Short mmCIF file of C-alpha atoms in Angstrom, two decimals:
data_model
loop_
_atom_site.label_atom_id
_atom_site.label_comp_id
_atom_site.label_asym_id
_atom_site.label_seq_id
_atom_site.Cartn_x
_atom_site.Cartn_y
_atom_site.Cartn_z
CA MET A 11 137.80 66.66 98.29
CA SER A 12 135.63 67.98 95.46
CA ALA A 13 132.73 70.38 95.21
CA ARG A 14 129.18 69.10 94.77
CA ARG A 15 128.40 67.89 91.28
CA GLY A 16 126.54 70.46 89.22
CA SER A 17 127.55 73.47 91.32
CA GLY A 18 130.63 75.43 92.23
CA PRO A 19 132.40 75.03 95.56
CA THR A 20 130.85 76.86 98.48
CA MET A 21 132.32 78.66 101.47
CA HIS A 22 131.33 75.62 103.55
CA ASP A 23 133.41 73.42 101.22
CA VAL A 24 136.40 75.71 101.68
CA GLY A 25 135.87 75.67 105.45
CA ARG A 26 135.75 71.90 105.64
CA LEU A 27 138.96 71.54 103.62
CA ALA A 28 140.72 74.21 105.70
CA GLU A 29 139.22 72.83 108.95
CA VAL A 30 137.62 76.11 109.92
CA SER A 31 134.07 77.48 109.98
CA ALA A 32 132.43 79.14 107.00
CA MET A 33 132.37 82.39 109.00
CA THR A 34 136.16 82.17 109.40
CA VAL A 35 136.49 81.74 105.63
CA SER A 36 134.43 84.89 105.16
CA ARG A 37 136.69 86.76 107.59
CA VAL A 38 139.79 85.68 105.69
CA LEU A 39 138.37 86.70 102.33
CA LYS A 40 137.44 90.11 103.78
CA ASN A 41 140.95 90.66 105.18
CA ASP A 42 139.83 90.57 108.82
CA PRO A 43 143.03 91.41 110.78
CA GLY A 44 141.90 89.20 113.68
CA VAL A 45 142.55 85.96 111.77
CA SER A 46 145.91 84.27 112.39
CA GLU A 47 148.38 83.96 109.53
CA SER A 48 148.36 80.13 109.68
CA THR A 49 144.56 80.08 109.38
CA ARG A 50 144.72 82.59 106.55
CA GLU A 51 147.20 80.40 104.66
CA ARG A 52 145.03 77.26 105.09
CA VAL A 53 141.98 79.06 103.82
CA PHE A 54 143.68 80.49 100.73
CA ALA A 55 145.21 77.09 100.01
CA ALA A 56 141.71 75.57 100.14
CA VAL A 57 140.35 78.35 97.93
CA ASP A 58 143.06 77.66 95.33
CA ARG A 59 142.57 73.88 95.48
CA LEU A 60 138.82 74.05 95.06
CA GLY A 61 138.77 76.98 92.63
CA TYR A 62 136.34 78.80 94.85
CA ARG A 63 135.39 81.99 92.98
CA ARG A 64 138.91 83.30 93.61
CA ASN A 65 138.82 85.94 90.89
CA GLN A 66 135.42 87.24 91.97
CA THR A 67 136.50 87.42 95.57
CA ALA A 68 139.73 89.25 94.69
CA ARG A 69 137.74 91.73 92.65
CA SER A 70 135.36 92.37 95.57
CA LEU A 71 138.28 92.98 97.92
CA ARG A 72 139.86 95.47 95.49
CA LEU A 73 136.56 97.33 95.32
CA GLY A 74 136.36 97.42 99.11
CA GLY A 75 133.70 94.77 99.70
CA SER A 76 130.92 92.69 98.20
CA GLY A 77 128.57 95.64 97.75
CA MET A 78 125.79 93.69 99.52
CA ILE A 79 123.88 94.21 102.75
CA GLY A 80 121.57 91.64 104.33
CA LEU A 81 118.05 92.14 105.70
CA VAL A 82 116.23 89.65 107.91
CA VAL A 83 112.52 90.18 108.64
CA THR A 84 110.05 88.04 110.56
CA ASN A 85 107.12 87.88 108.16
CA LEU A 86 107.42 89.08 104.60
CA ALA A 87 103.67 88.43 104.06
CA ASN A 88 102.95 91.24 106.49
CA PRO A 89 102.76 94.55 104.55
CA PHE A 90 104.70 96.27 107.35
CA TYR A 91 107.82 94.21 106.55
CA SER A 92 107.35 94.61 102.83
CA ARG A 93 107.35 98.40 103.26
CA LEU A 94 110.34 98.23 105.61
CA ALA A 95 112.27 96.21 102.97
CA LEU A 96 111.43 98.80 100.30
CA GLY A 97 112.80 101.53 102.54
CA VAL A 98 116.06 99.60 103.04
CA GLN A 99 116.33 98.94 99.31
CA GLU A 100 115.76 102.59 98.46
CA VAL A 101 118.73 103.80 100.55
CA ALA A 102 120.90 100.81 99.64
CA THR A 103 120.46 101.52 95.96
CA GLU A 104 121.22 105.21 96.49
CA TYR A 105 124.60 104.24 97.94
CA GLY A 106 125.35 101.53 95.39
CA PHE A 107 124.55 98.50 97.54
CA ARG A 108 122.46 95.44 96.72
CA MET A 109 120.14 93.88 99.33
CA LEU A 110 119.85 90.21 100.17
CA LEU A 111 116.53 89.44 101.93
CA SER A 112 115.73 86.59 104.31
CA ASN A 113 112.51 85.77 106.15
CA SER A 114 112.56 84.02 109.56
CA ALA A 115 108.79 83.34 109.48
CA GLU A 116 108.72 84.45 113.16
CA GLN A 117 110.68 81.36 114.15
CA ALA A 118 113.53 82.44 116.40
CA ASP A 119 115.33 79.13 116.01
CA ARG A 120 115.66 79.75 112.25
CA GLU A 121 117.26 83.13 112.62
CA PRO A 122 120.87 82.09 113.49
CA ALA A 123 121.16 80.00 110.30
CA LEU A 124 119.81 82.89 108.23
CA ILE A 125 122.36 85.24 109.75
CA ASP A 126 125.19 82.75 109.12
CA GLY A 127 123.99 82.32 105.53
CA LEU A 128 124.10 86.03 104.84
CA VAL A 129 127.58 86.31 106.35
CA ASP A 130 128.60 83.36 104.17
CA HIS A 131 127.46 85.42 101.19
CA GLN A 132 129.89 88.11 102.30
CA VAL A 133 127.37 90.79 103.12
CA GLU A 134 129.05 93.92 104.46
CA GLY A 135 126.42 94.54 107.12
CA LEU A 136 123.07 93.31 108.44
CA ILE A 137 119.69 94.84 109.28
CA VAL A 138 117.68 92.48 111.44
CA VAL A 139 114.15 92.42 112.86
CA PRO A 140 114.77 89.90 115.69
CA ALA A 141 112.22 87.07 115.90
CA GLY A 142 112.74 86.60 119.65
CA SER A 143 114.34 88.09 122.73
CA ARG A 144 117.48 85.94 122.61
CA GLN A 145 120.10 87.68 120.50
CA GLN A 146 123.39 85.94 121.30
CA HIS A 147 123.80 84.89 117.67
CA LEU A 148 123.70 88.55 116.67
CA ALA A 149 126.55 89.27 119.04
CA GLY A 150 128.54 86.63 117.18
CA ALA A 151 127.76 88.17 113.81
CA MET A 152 128.74 91.63 115.12
CA ARG A 153 132.34 90.42 115.48
CA HIS A 154 132.51 90.34 111.68
CA VAL A 155 129.96 92.81 110.30
CA PRO A 156 128.00 95.76 111.70
CA VAL A 157 124.39 94.96 112.69
CA VAL A 158 121.45 97.34 112.99
CA LEU A 159 118.13 96.25 114.53
CA ALA A 160 114.76 97.44 113.25
CA ALA A 161 111.35 97.53 115.01
CA ARG A 162 112.77 95.82 118.14
CA PRO A 163 115.60 97.01 120.42
CA PRO A 164 118.85 95.18 121.18
CA ALA A 165 118.90 92.88 124.21
CA GLY A 166 122.35 92.98 125.73
CA LEU A 167 123.93 94.27 122.49
CA ASP A 168 125.69 97.55 121.85
CA THR A 169 124.32 98.47 118.45
CA ASP A 170 122.02 100.83 116.58
CA CYS A 171 118.27 100.34 116.33
CA VAL A 172 115.24 102.01 114.74
CA LEU A 173 111.98 101.77 116.68
CA VAL A 174 108.38 102.96 116.40
CA GLU A 175 106.66 105.06 119.10
CA ASP A 176 104.96 101.90 120.37
CA PHE A 177 104.10 103.15 123.83
CA HIS A 178 102.99 106.62 122.73
CA GLY A 179 100.90 105.33 119.80
CA ALA A 180 99.09 102.75 121.92
CA ARG A 181 98.40 105.25 124.70
CA GLU A 182 97.04 107.87 122.27
CA ALA A 183 94.74 105.44 120.44
CA THR A 184 93.42 103.98 123.67
CA ALA A 185 92.84 107.48 124.99
CA CYS A 186 90.63 108.17 121.97
CA LEU A 187 88.39 105.23 122.84
CA LEU A 188 88.24 106.31 126.50
CA ALA A 189 87.41 109.87 125.45
CA ASP A 190 84.47 108.50 123.43
CA GLY A 191 83.10 107.06 126.69
CA HIS A 192 84.19 103.44 126.39
CA THR A 193 85.72 102.06 129.57
CA ARG A 194 85.34 98.32 128.90
CA ILE A 195 88.04 98.01 126.22
CA ALA A 196 89.40 94.59 125.28
CA PHE A 197 93.11 94.28 124.51
CA LEU A 198 94.12 91.87 121.70
CA GLY A 199 97.90 91.59 121.63
CA ASN A 200 100.84 89.78 120.11
CA PRO A 201 103.13 87.70 122.37
CA PRO A 202 104.14 89.67 125.50
CA ALA A 203 107.75 88.52 125.17
CA LEU A 204 108.04 90.72 122.06
CA TYR A 205 109.05 94.32 122.69
CA THR A 206 106.16 95.63 120.60
CA GLY A 207 103.63 93.54 122.52
CA ALA A 208 104.92 94.67 125.91
CA GLU A 209 105.22 98.37 124.98
CA ARG A 210 101.76 98.55 123.39
CA LEU A 211 100.22 96.92 126.45
CA ARG A 212 102.05 99.45 128.63
CA GLY A 213 100.63 102.29 126.48
CA PHE A 214 97.11 100.77 126.71
CA TRP A 215 97.42 100.56 130.50
CA ALA A 216 98.85 104.07 130.83
CA ALA A 217 95.87 105.61 129.00
CA HIS A 218 93.52 104.00 131.50
CA GLU A 219 95.55 105.16 134.47
CA GLU A 220 95.50 108.75 133.18
CA VAL A 221 91.70 108.85 133.43
CA GLY A 222 91.45 106.79 136.63
CA VAL A 223 90.03 103.66 135.04
CA GLU A 224 91.45 100.18 135.62
CA PRO A 225 91.37 97.83 132.61
CA ASP A 226 89.41 94.63 133.02
CA HIS A 227 91.96 91.78 133.22
CA ASP A 228 89.35 89.36 131.83
CA LEU A 229 89.29 91.32 128.58
CA ILE A 230 93.02 91.08 127.91
CA ARG A 231 94.13 88.50 125.33
CA GLN A 232 97.84 88.15 124.54
CA GLY A 233 99.99 85.78 122.48
CA LEU A 234 97.94 86.18 119.28
CA VAL A 235 100.31 85.30 116.43
CA ASP A 236 98.06 85.74 113.37
CA ALA A 237 94.69 86.95 112.11
CA ALA A 238 93.03 83.55 112.74
CA ALA A 239 94.01 83.56 116.40
CA ALA A 240 92.75 87.13 116.73
CA GLU A 241 89.45 86.17 115.12
CA ARG A 242 88.94 83.30 117.60
CA ALA A 243 89.85 85.51 120.56
CA THR A 244 87.42 88.22 119.42
CA LEU A 245 84.57 85.76 118.92
CA ASP A 246 85.20 84.49 122.45
CA LEU A 247 85.01 87.99 123.84
CA LEU A 248 81.84 88.78 121.88
CA ALA A 249 80.17 85.68 123.28
CA ARG A 250 80.57 86.90 126.87
CA ALA A 251 77.53 88.24 128.71
CA ASP A 252 79.67 91.19 129.72
CA ARG A 253 81.31 91.66 126.36
CA PRO A 254 83.61 94.65 125.75
CA ALA A 255 82.37 97.96 124.40
CA ALA A 256 85.47 98.53 122.23
CA LEU A 257 88.62 96.74 121.06
CA PHE A 258 92.31 97.64 120.95
CA CYS A 259 94.55 95.56 118.63
CA THR A 260 98.34 95.67 118.65
CA ASN A 261 99.03 95.12 114.93
CA ASN A 262 97.35 95.04 111.53
CA ARG A 263 96.89 91.26 111.41
CA ILE A 264 95.17 91.23 114.76
CA SER A 265 92.96 94.12 113.66
CA GLN A 266 91.99 92.24 110.51
CA GLY A 267 91.14 89.10 112.50
CA ALA A 268 89.05 91.11 114.93
CA ILE A 269 87.19 92.85 112.11
CA ARG A 270 86.42 89.48 110.51
CA ALA A 271 85.00 88.28 113.84
CA LEU A 272 82.80 91.37 114.10
CA TYR A 273 81.37 90.70 110.67
CA LYS A 274 80.79 87.04 111.46
CA ALA A 275 78.99 88.00 114.69
CA GLY A 276 76.92 90.59 112.81
CA THR A 277 77.88 93.40 115.13
CA THR A 278 79.91 96.57 115.22
CA LEU A 279 82.26 97.78 117.91
CA PRO A 280 84.68 100.71 117.89
CA LEU A 281 88.15 99.37 117.21
CA ALA A 282 91.57 100.97 117.66
CA GLY A 283 94.62 99.27 116.20
CA PHE A 284 98.32 99.72 115.56
CA ASP A 285 99.36 99.79 111.88
CA ASP A 286 97.31 101.29 109.11
CA PHE A 287 96.10 98.91 106.40
CA ASP A 288 94.49 99.04 102.99
CA LEU A 289 90.74 99.81 102.86
CA ALA A 290 90.59 100.76 106.54
CA ASP A 291 88.78 103.95 105.51
CA VAL A 292 85.99 102.20 103.56
CA LEU A 293 84.99 99.37 105.90
CA GLY A 294 82.16 101.34 107.46
CA LEU A 295 83.49 100.68 110.98
CA PRO A 296 84.49 103.24 113.59
CA LEU A 297 88.25 102.70 113.34
CA THR A 298 91.09 104.47 115.12
CA VAL A 299 94.41 103.61 113.46
CA VAL A 300 97.94 104.23 114.73
CA SER A 301 99.73 105.13 111.52
CA TYR A 302 103.42 105.59 110.79
CA ASP A 303 105.84 105.37 107.85
CA ALA A 304 107.12 101.80 107.70
CA ASP A 305 109.35 102.71 104.75
CA GLU A 306 111.07 105.27 106.95
CA ILE A 307 112.02 102.57 109.46
CA GLY A 308 113.86 100.79 106.64
CA ARG A 309 115.43 103.98 105.33
CA GLN A 310 116.70 105.00 108.76
CA ALA A 311 118.10 101.51 109.46
CA ALA A 312 119.93 101.49 106.13
CA ARG A 313 121.41 104.95 106.76
CA LEU A 314 122.66 103.85 110.18
CA LEU A 315 124.25 100.73 108.71
CA ILE A 316 125.91 102.57 105.80
CA ASP A 317 127.24 105.16 108.27
CA ARG A 318 128.83 102.35 110.28
CA LEU A 319 130.37 100.92 107.11
CA ALA A 320 131.86 104.34 106.38
CA HIS A 321 133.68 104.16 109.77
CA HIS A 322 135.01 100.65 109.15
CA ASP A 323 138.67 101.71 109.37
CA GLY A 324 138.18 104.24 112.12
CA ALA A 325 136.49 104.57 115.48
CA PRO A 326 132.83 103.49 115.12
CA PRO A 327 130.15 105.87 116.34
CA ALA A 328 128.40 105.25 119.66
CA SER A 329 125.26 103.18 119.39
CA ARG A 330 122.20 105.16 118.39
CA ARG A 331 118.45 104.77 118.75
CA VAL A 332 116.13 106.38 116.22
CA THR A 333 112.38 106.54 116.83
CA VAL A 334 109.85 106.91 114.00
CA PRO A 335 106.82 108.94 115.10
CA THR A 336 103.22 107.77 115.02
CA ARG A 337 99.97 109.62 114.47
CA VAL A 338 96.37 108.62 115.11
CA VAL A 339 94.01 108.51 112.15
CA ARG A 340 90.27 108.11 112.70
CA HIS A 341 87.96 106.54 110.13
CA GLY A 342 84.20 106.70 110.45
CA VAL A 343 82.20 108.29 113.25
CA PRO A 344 83.20 107.19 116.76
CA ASP A 345 80.42 105.11 118.25
CA GLY A 346 78.98 106.51 121.45
CA ALA A 347 75.36 107.28 120.65
CA ASP A 348 74.13 104.87 123.28
CA GLY A 349 76.23 106.46 126.07
CA PRO A 350 79.38 105.20 127.74
CA ASP A 351 79.67 101.46 127.38
CA GLY A 352 76.12 101.20 126.21
CA ALA A 353 74.95 98.27 124.10
CA THR A 354 76.38 98.43 120.58
CA PRO A 355 73.69 98.23 117.92
CA GLU A 356 73.63 95.12 115.76
CA ALA A 357 74.72 95.62 112.18
#
């Protein structure tokens, strides 16, 4: 057996020759005590035969590891995840680690292969924003490296996570709209299967219950995956004879799609949305924004991961949950000049 022409042998090549998985090869090269001696001998024999970066691997082991941590996000084009990645990188660099970044593009079926690829690259730990609610593949990875979740909690896993005050932020922003006199508030949300979508709907609903108002089910739109979908949903709501008096959006992309729809319709409605975004303060719209430090989510996740790495040879700490606080920022003058749920003036 030979490596592919034009490139060095890979961990998969070693695994095929040794008749084990690439993850098992990684475990052997990292001195995992759970690997049998016979398997260890087969893997090192394959490493020697193929000339698989043996010297580099030995050097990494002498230094105590590869010096790399992996980060998997769901949408790098979203500024939230870019800021989160910068926060991870800041702390990783402080502690002498490099960061390998992967993007699942919000496709849950892609995530297991990305996780396996990072383990193949001998990362010492992983920070993951799960793309879906099924996390069995993360349980498999946790047998070899510590895993910390960001923005979404573990489902059936015993591990650390860093979350945002999703429920509290949504409740507070919705309460602002209700306090301005708007009781017909449309809800524009991401998929309800996502933790953030469910928690932000729960906060929206709680704010209504606190003032004795029941949300109109006909004004709730969920499963919006991007700005284009949010724009279409908003235009549909605006076309109703009983259109909403205000809008609540569960993330920055949905807010941007809704704002685009308002401009296309030539109208203005008060809008509250999770996630701050550039130019929100100069759009000339009455905006209520749930703001928080996305960099801090990354920093906290990296600190939790590095702390687990520091306990590699001893008893690991109990799983921890860190919550990053939110605050409401209001741009423009809240619209209410026409009275509660009055007709909104055309722009």
